[in-house]
XYZ file of C-alpha atoms in Angstrom:
558
model
C 130.879 162.204 151.605
C 127.985 160.952 149.050
C 127.848 158.375 146.174
C 126.014 157.165 142.916
C 126.350 154.051 141.689
C 124.308 154.235 137.954
C 123.982 150.642 136.110
C 124.366 150.655 132.699
C 123.949 147.215 132.637
C 126.660 143.902 131.930
C 126.378 141.606 129.625
C 128.936 138.648 128.908
C 129.650 135.150 128.472
C 129.505 134.361 132.556
C 127.382 137.121 133.972
C 123.902 139.309 133.115
C 122.611 142.185 134.910
C 119.975 143.377 132.176
C 116.570 144.015 135.106
C 115.180 142.275 136.304
C 118.334 141.222 137.032
C 121.098 143.492 139.163
C 124.801 141.697 138.839
C 127.272 141.240 141.115
C 129.464 144.374 140.248
C 126.907 146.177 141.625
C 126.734 144.914 145.682
C 130.122 144.873 145.076
C 130.793 148.457 144.710
C 128.045 149.420 147.056
C 130.473 146.910 149.884
C 133.402 148.304 148.998
C 131.614 152.138 149.602
C 130.386 150.699 152.470
C 133.531 148.980 154.495
C 135.436 152.397 153.381
C 132.843 154.365 156.012
C 130.138 155.884 154.043
C 126.742 154.887 155.012
C 123.476 153.438 153.598
C 122.079 156.706 153.197
C 125.072 158.250 151.565
C 124.567 155.195 149.193
C 122.749 155.907 145.981
C 121.446 153.712 142.602
C 119.715 154.157 139.517
C 119.525 151.821 136.362
C 119.977 154.052 133.253
C 116.382 152.719 132.774
C 115.356 155.522 135.715
C 117.293 157.967 134.774
C 115.636 157.847 131.119
C 112.377 157.929 132.569
C 112.735 160.801 135.331
C 116.444 162.519 134.127
C 115.302 165.884 136.713
C 115.281 163.823 139.471
C 118.286 161.824 139.239
C 120.560 164.214 137.985
C 119.817 165.903 141.318
C 121.514 163.513 142.895
C 124.064 163.412 140.510
C 125.040 166.756 140.947
C 124.990 166.791 144.723
C 127.185 163.278 144.857
C 130.322 163.541 145.336
C 131.383 160.611 143.359
C 129.710 159.221 140.551
C 130.194 156.103 139.755
C 128.884 154.071 135.799
C 129.061 150.150 135.859
C 128.640 148.469 132.159
C 129.550 146.235 128.936
C 128.135 144.129 127.145
C 130.867 141.544 125.575
C 127.992 139.335 124.134
C 125.259 140.494 121.560
C 121.326 140.949 123.243
C 117.780 141.447 122.733
C 116.044 142.989 125.745
C 112.526 143.115 126.455
C 111.845 145.852 128.282
C 115.488 147.543 129.495
C 118.252 149.189 126.489
C 122.174 149.031 127.962
C 123.689 152.333 128.225
C 124.855 154.070 125.177
C 128.407 156.409 125.218
C 127.095 159.313 124.685
C 124.334 158.701 127.725
C 128.105 157.827 129.299
C 129.327 161.246 128.575
C 126.170 163.541 129.449
C 125.670 161.525 133.192
C 129.607 162.421 133.311
C 129.377 165.965 132.823
C 126.912 166.654 135.326
C 128.695 166.026 137.363
C 130.526 167.843 139.849
C 132.254 165.142 141.771
C 134.668 162.037 140.893
C 133.452 159.891 137.689
C 134.244 156.299 137.400
C 133.617 154.029 134.788
C 133.961 150.814 135.265
C 132.756 146.524 134.288
C 133.308 144.298 130.867
C 132.972 147.742 129.288
C 136.998 148.028 130.253
C 137.455 145.313 127.697
C 136.467 146.989 125.001
C 133.456 148.810 123.001
C 132.216 147.140 119.863
C 128.999 147.717 120.234
C 129.444 151.278 119.463
C 132.739 151.537 117.312
C 135.529 148.687 118.757
C 137.719 150.008 121.314
C 137.820 153.812 119.803
C 135.650 154.715 121.803
C 137.650 155.151 125.115
C 139.488 157.670 123.469
C 136.604 159.619 122.378
C 135.082 159.367 126.048
C 138.338 160.794 127.955
C 138.736 163.467 125.385
C 134.694 164.180 126.346
C 134.764 164.042 129.816
C 136.896 163.914 133.150
C 135.779 160.360 134.047
C 139.066 157.458 135.075
C 138.530 153.855 133.276
C 139.193 150.785 135.348
C 141.035 148.900 133.677
C 140.499 146.460 136.105
C 137.908 145.491 138.560
C 136.418 149.115 139.702
C 134.970 146.901 143.220
C 138.603 147.478 144.580
C 139.392 151.001 142.722
C 137.099 152.766 144.319
C 138.116 151.045 147.671
C 141.327 152.019 147.071
C 140.653 155.425 146.164
C 138.755 156.381 149.614
C 141.746 154.548 151.044
C 144.754 157.234 148.820
C 142.766 160.576 150.073
C 144.218 161.807 146.605
C 143.836 164.106 144.134
C 145.343 162.922 141.200
C 142.280 159.429 140.601
C 146.301 158.828 138.337
C 147.713 157.784 140.503
C 145.378 155.218 141.783
C 147.140 151.269 141.329
C 144.164 149.345 138.951
C 144.338 145.741 140.526
C 142.234 142.929 140.550
C 139.925 142.453 143.567
C 140.735 139.097 145.692
C 137.949 136.671 146.413
C 138.103 137.383 150.247
C 137.152 140.916 150.046
C 134.206 140.007 147.673
C 133.591 138.259 150.711
C 133.126 140.835 152.158
C 131.178 142.795 149.531
C 129.065 140.827 148.805
C 126.984 140.819 151.959
C 128.004 144.638 152.961
C 126.050 145.827 149.676
C 123.042 143.683 149.298
C 121.049 146.632 150.858
C 121.367 147.842 147.407
C 119.015 145.681 145.722
C 115.934 147.472 147.697
C 116.908 150.899 145.619
C 116.496 148.654 142.677
C 113.010 149.071 140.753
C 111.923 145.363 139.911
C 112.801 145.136 144.127
C 111.220 142.955 145.092
C 111.412 141.119 142.446
C 115.330 141.611 141.425
C 116.938 138.687 140.615
C 119.854 138.193 142.146
C 123.002 136.812 139.973
C 125.185 135.494 142.150
C 129.349 134.496 141.596
C 130.944 131.203 142.264
C 133.590 132.197 140.192
C 135.491 134.085 137.233
C 138.105 132.861 134.655
C 138.748 130.512 132.444
C 140.142 126.935 133.821
C 141.468 125.249 130.424
C 144.851 125.701 129.487
C 143.085 126.216 125.495
C 141.048 128.850 125.662
C 138.406 129.917 123.137
C 138.993 132.394 120.717
C 136.456 134.610 120.905
C 135.975 134.243 124.954
C 136.313 137.716 127.208
C 136.212 135.493 130.254
C 140.089 134.130 130.000
C 141.223 137.569 130.425
C 139.835 137.611 134.206
C 142.313 134.986 134.594
C 142.223 131.209 135.366
C 139.160 130.411 137.400
C 139.651 131.860 141.395
C 136.676 129.523 143.056
C 134.961 131.458 145.921
C 134.896 129.853 149.531
C 131.323 127.812 149.828
C 130.506 130.039 153.191
C 131.227 133.241 151.002
C 128.504 132.116 148.757
C 126.067 131.007 151.286
C 127.092 134.002 153.210
C 125.646 136.632 150.442
C 122.066 134.880 149.349
C 121.716 135.054 153.502
C 122.047 138.451 154.061
C 120.200 139.388 150.546
C 117.636 137.163 151.435
C 117.744 139.097 155.024
C 117.017 142.233 152.627
C 113.739 140.939 150.311
C 116.000 138.968 147.839
C 113.879 135.881 146.741
C 114.939 134.927 143.324
C 119.157 133.516 142.550
C 120.887 132.890 139.470
C 123.657 130.756 140.138
C 125.109 133.091 137.034
C 128.148 134.352 137.020
C 131.088 131.525 136.070
C 132.051 129.998 133.062
C 131.176 125.857 134.328
C 128.812 125.428 137.149
C 129.916 122.490 136.897
C 133.483 123.006 137.637
C 132.978 125.422 140.421
C 135.861 124.067 143.256
C 137.291 121.396 140.216
C 140.375 119.512 140.924
C 142.784 120.417 138.165
C 144.511 117.443 136.652
C 146.542 118.845 134.182
C 144.181 118.395 131.717
C 142.268 120.938 129.626
C 139.399 120.504 131.247
C 139.219 120.546 135.312
C 137.298 117.702 137.695
C 134.173 117.972 138.643
C 133.313 117.265 142.405
C 129.918 117.064 143.916
C 130.533 117.657 147.255
C 130.969 121.022 146.346
C 127.774 121.599 144.795
C 125.822 119.169 146.711
C 127.508 121.670 149.688
C 126.480 125.152 147.784
C 122.772 124.218 147.037
C 122.231 122.715 150.574
C 123.547 125.785 152.139
C 121.495 128.300 149.729
C 118.392 126.529 150.649
C 118.685 126.227 154.643
C 119.373 130.183 154.937
C 116.680 131.351 151.670
C 113.977 128.120 152.844
C 111.280 130.385 151.114
C 113.463 131.582 148.469
C 111.201 131.312 144.584
C 113.852 131.091 141.626
C 116.867 129.337 142.437
C 118.769 128.611 138.576
C 122.090 128.267 137.152
C 123.505 129.848 133.766
C 126.759 127.635 132.142
C 127.844 124.401 131.603
C 130.543 124.048 129.265
C 128.891 120.304 127.287
C 133.025 119.235 127.664
C 132.530 118.409 131.379
C 129.364 116.096 131.120
C 131.468 114.359 128.303
C 134.340 113.685 129.936
C 133.370 113.196 133.415
C 129.922 112.262 133.044
C 128.979 110.515 135.700
C 130.501 113.036 138.657
C 128.568 115.529 136.383
C 125.040 113.446 136.749
C 125.894 113.551 140.360
C 125.714 117.361 140.705
C 122.523 117.750 138.070
C 121.053 115.720 140.332
C 121.249 117.560 143.332
C 120.717 121.051 140.713
C 116.928 119.066 140.336
C 116.428 118.300 143.922
C 117.451 121.490 145.331
C 116.402 124.090 142.436
C 113.290 125.323 141.218
C 112.103 124.183 138.326
C 112.225 125.609 134.783
C 116.095 125.832 134.957
C 118.413 126.061 132.233
C 122.215 124.622 131.255
C 123.115 126.865 128.868
C 125.605 125.142 126.924
C 128.645 126.700 124.719
C 128.843 124.131 121.929
C 129.219 127.482 119.286
C 129.779 125.150 116.272
C 128.728 121.224 115.280
C 131.958 121.622 112.640
C 134.329 120.200 113.971
C 136.890 122.094 111.804
C 135.621 125.151 113.423
C 135.994 123.716 116.949
C 139.282 122.825 116.530
C 139.835 125.891 114.898
C 138.736 128.321 117.882
C 139.656 125.765 120.360
C 136.234 125.092 121.534
C 134.695 123.193 123.770
C 133.182 120.035 123.004
C 132.898 118.178 119.939
C 129.244 117.614 118.380
C 129.042 114.283 119.914
C 130.224 115.619 123.347
C 127.765 118.076 122.976
C 124.739 115.959 121.943
C 125.773 113.614 124.897
C 125.571 116.214 127.366
C 121.750 116.970 126.431
C 120.604 113.592 126.464
C 122.349 113.185 129.969
C 120.617 116.537 130.563
C 117.191 115.253 129.284
C 117.419 111.945 131.262
C 117.555 113.347 134.272
C 115.737 116.695 133.829
C 113.457 117.004 131.804
C 110.395 116.003 133.842
C 107.946 118.786 134.292
C 107.328 120.792 137.626
C 105.512 122.542 139.552
C 105.572 126.359 137.601
C 104.619 123.848 134.159
C 108.082 123.785 133.546
C 110.608 121.058 132.496
C 112.943 120.647 135.847
C 115.641 120.915 134.196
C 116.750 121.513 130.676
C 120.081 122.620 128.579
C 120.002 125.788 126.403
C 122.359 126.294 123.357
C 124.804 128.490 121.976
C 125.555 128.986 118.776
C 128.275 132.019 117.726
C 129.010 132.372 113.531
C 131.968 133.952 111.680
C 134.313 132.257 114.131
C 137.783 130.839 112.047
C 137.486 127.869 109.693
C 133.563 128.930 108.509
C 132.731 127.616 105.456
C 129.083 127.042 103.761
C 129.504 123.358 104.842
C 129.445 125.100 108.777
C 125.569 126.073 108.629
C 124.624 122.486 107.086
C 126.432 120.858 109.958
C 124.734 122.747 112.473
C 121.407 122.199 110.797
C 122.030 118.411 110.706
C 122.669 118.917 114.572
C 119.677 120.564 115.378
C 117.345 118.180 113.739
C 119.039 115.291 115.135
C 118.251 116.333 118.352
C 114.967 117.234 117.547
C 114.647 113.977 115.846
C 115.893 112.219 118.855
C 113.507 113.546 120.842
C 115.646 115.553 123.455
C 114.347 118.748 123.892
C 116.418 122.571 123.908
C 114.789 125.165 126.183
C 116.043 127.620 124.012
C 119.104 127.541 121.065
C 120.463 130.900 121.043
C 122.466 131.755 117.421
C 124.308 134.959 116.983
C 127.340 136.386 115.509
C 130.649 136.651 116.928
C 131.976 139.956 119.185
C 135.314 140.185 118.420
C 137.598 141.849 121.583
C 141.431 143.028 122.145
C 143.355 140.020 123.345
C 140.902 137.281 121.940
C 141.982 135.349 119.053
C 139.427 137.045 116.867
C 140.676 140.130 117.036
C 141.836 141.761 113.736
C 139.118 138.971 111.569
C 136.373 140.786 111.129
C 135.829 139.892 107.442
C 134.674 136.544 108.711
C 131.899 138.333 110.779
C 129.850 139.812 107.203
C 131.236 137.034 105.162
C 128.274 134.466 105.181
C 126.098 137.718 105.795
C 123.394 136.536 103.562
C 123.050 132.628 104.357
C 123.213 133.331 107.828
C 119.863 135.412 107.755
C 118.274 132.702 105.299
C 119.805 129.247 107.938
C 118.154 131.376 111.018
C 114.885 131.957 109.554
C 115.176 128.152 109.013
C 116.130 126.874 112.274
C 113.668 128.969 113.896
C 110.426 127.770 112.271
C 112.061 123.693 111.281
C 113.641 123.340 115.202
C 112.568 125.994 117.125
C 108.983 125.932 116.714
C 108.307 121.994 117.312
C 110.744 122.429 119.674
C 109.122 124.754 121.463
C 105.451 122.662 121.404
C 107.337 119.708 123.124
C 108.707 121.842 125.779
C 105.311 123.656 126.653
C 102.231 122.163 124.800
C 99.305 123.170 124.616
C 97.580 123.331 127.681
C 100.653 123.409 129.848
C 99.597 126.110 132.988
C 102.282 127.952 133.986
C 102.338 129.513 136.613
C 103.898 133.090 138.455
C 103.954 135.077 135.146
C 104.930 138.520 135.832
C 103.525 141.242 133.347
C 106.029 143.428 132.086
C 105.439 145.281 129.128
C 102.203 146.294 127.447
C 102.214 147.092 123.580
C 99.138 147.619 121.878
C 96.416 144.998 122.994
C 98.908 142.398 124.035
C 100.877 142.069 127.421
C 104.118 140.022 127.710
C 105.325 138.500 130.044
C 107.978 136.478 131.923
C 108.047 133.485 134.566
C 111.465 135.142 136.558
C 113.867 132.406 135.825
C 117.374 132.031 133.863
C 115.947 131.500 130.025
C 112.177 132.759 130.694
C 109.818 132.076 128.314
C 107.918 134.713 126.282
C 104.387 134.967 127.030
C 102.051 137.232 125.348
C 98.882 137.422 126.668
C 96.175 139.729 124.264
C 95.268 141.791 126.766
C 96.527 144.597 128.731
C 97.306 143.418 131.723
C 98.665 145.785 135.224
C 101.756 145.512 135.251
C 104.604 143.929 137.978
C 101.753 141.434 138.504
C 102.101 137.925 138.374
C 99.646 135.833 136.621
C 99.200 132.003 136.066
C 98.606 131.165 132.310
C 97.461 128.950 129.678
C 98.897 128.057 126.388
C 97.146 128.612 123.936
C 99.490 128.763 120.750
C 103.203 128.766 119.547
C 105.485 131.463 118.019
C 109.002 130.540 117.014
C 109.925 131.451 120.697
C 107.347 132.961 122.181
C 103.892 131.587 123.354
C 100.437 133.243 123.379
C 98.412 132.309 127.019
C 94.999 133.202 128.593
C 95.274 133.965 132.566
C 94.322 130.307 134.327
C 91.747 129.662 135.499
C 90.005 131.885 132.982
C 86.086 133.278 134.552
C 84.605 132.502 131.516
C 81.538 134.487 132.859
C 83.504 137.825 132.490
C 86.138 136.902 129.766
C 86.399 139.006 127.070
C 86.318 137.090 123.930
C 89.424 137.293 122.980
C 90.675 135.147 125.968
C 87.976 132.709 125.058
C 88.901 132.168 121.718
C 92.215 131.128 122.543
C 90.635 128.169 125.239
C 92.589 125.278 123.007
C 89.349 123.583 121.109
C 87.780 126.994 120.573
C 87.560 129.228 117.581
C 86.015 133.013 116.893
C 82.913 131.502 116.335
C 82.911 129.120 119.079
C 83.828 132.101 121.385
C 80.429 134.162 120.183
C 78.652 131.370 120.820
C 79.748 131.077 123.722
C 79.865 134.633 125.337
C 76.220 134.717 123.462
C 75.043 132.451 126.312
C 76.582 134.043 129.316
C 76.282 133.331 132.348
C 76.660 129.816 132.763
C 75.877 128.224 136.569
C 78.481 125.768 136.033
C 80.483 123.499 134.096
C 77.795 121.152 133.552
C 75.648 124.136 132.798
C 78.598 125.347 129.282
C 78.635 121.632 128.529
C 74.612 121.125 128.579
C 74.702 124.684 126.518
C 77.737 124.539 124.507
C 78.348 121.035 124.287
C 82.134 121.905 124.829
C 83.627 119.829 127.372
C 87.201 120.353 126.803
C 88.035 124.079 127.565
C 86.522 122.983 131.216
C 89.783 122.191 132.792
C 91.156 126.189 131.931
C 88.457 127.845 133.233
C 85.905 128.898 136.615
C 82.942 130.811 137.213
């Protein structure tokens, strides 16, 4: 029996799977197939981008496969540097080309808001012979291979258990070797899913997974060990709504009490089994947890900074600085609580690490179109962000988006709220980019900062765009085409609202093009021409003698 897993990408509030990331779902499915007797050689994997590049090659595999599995689903909107999530049309085309059993699953089961809402499901079922998994696709695949039935309608749709994914994550680690970014793939790790709060945010899909279902610490560590043995060196503990609440104690309130020892054992264990890892980052943290339990959270944050790699980001779901919106949507924290969480993370994590980025900074998520929003909400959000900037606190990034409403959430059916303040939203967003993002980014990575291990990903005209591998990597523009999929160190030379311009470090002044020389700190176009006309230089003293410029010396070589 042969199977192909097609990665249409996932993007959820608590899981990311767009390249260079690979979601845990892919590995769970591969592991479930292996546990049912399929050999590694009989399990193929392809991203949707690979199919777009070479549809003929992949279509031959699809035609020969007994099982074609697509994982997909975007329950939060996103912008991606070099990947585009799978479309419903592409799903239909793939399944129609298949001669075997077709299975679709992932967060897409919660709705198709990116393309017409829930109505798209009936269209997909009408146009293909696919089964859409109503719960966990990995459990469905596992059960299907045990049932030996030709009628897939008879198979129960169920949730997988933490014991099952503990086995499947290990057995499925091999699949990362087929990822197009391997070995530079980022492995998203799950610690738990579901929401432990007794009141849920009005728009979030995480409660659809039920209450918090913690994975055993040793299972996560064993998964990392298996991935590491297969060549993985980049990890993000991202598949959970709040890392601070991993194995937290339910005290009967809205926010469980954190367990610092659990986080210590997790991070220390990962470092023990993956001693030469390159990236260990995290994702979501509930600001309400930090404000409610500041001392245990400080211990956890100190553990993270001790064992992680720099450039880490704790994404805080503030959503709104308007108390009325917070109450109406059961949000996680009031503005003062969020401010305190930002202050605490800065206190522990803002020192600069060895890759050029601060060790650990907060990120902030703001959502518009929520119940109770008014014109005043925009002013309150802006004033809150301005207060952070004025207090000399750092934010790695500010994510501002319109809400996406899904079935079974309180926001569903309130679509008119999303576009209610559209004109105000666009102006306000631009104002934040100019007044907050730009000066904030100038603080986070000042001109002259050396950012190490930037991977060149896309050449666009005369500009190359690259990023460090990480949780929320900073976009860096290099003003020349560069060899793709190679790493370089970069000197930051200019700032945009959400990105920076930089040049390779150290810059060989005798061979560098003028567009690189003129980007050096303190150098303009005229001086660059003058320097270029004077090459070659024999040494740095010769540069100072003939140009009178000492400013560039820390950033160049000969």
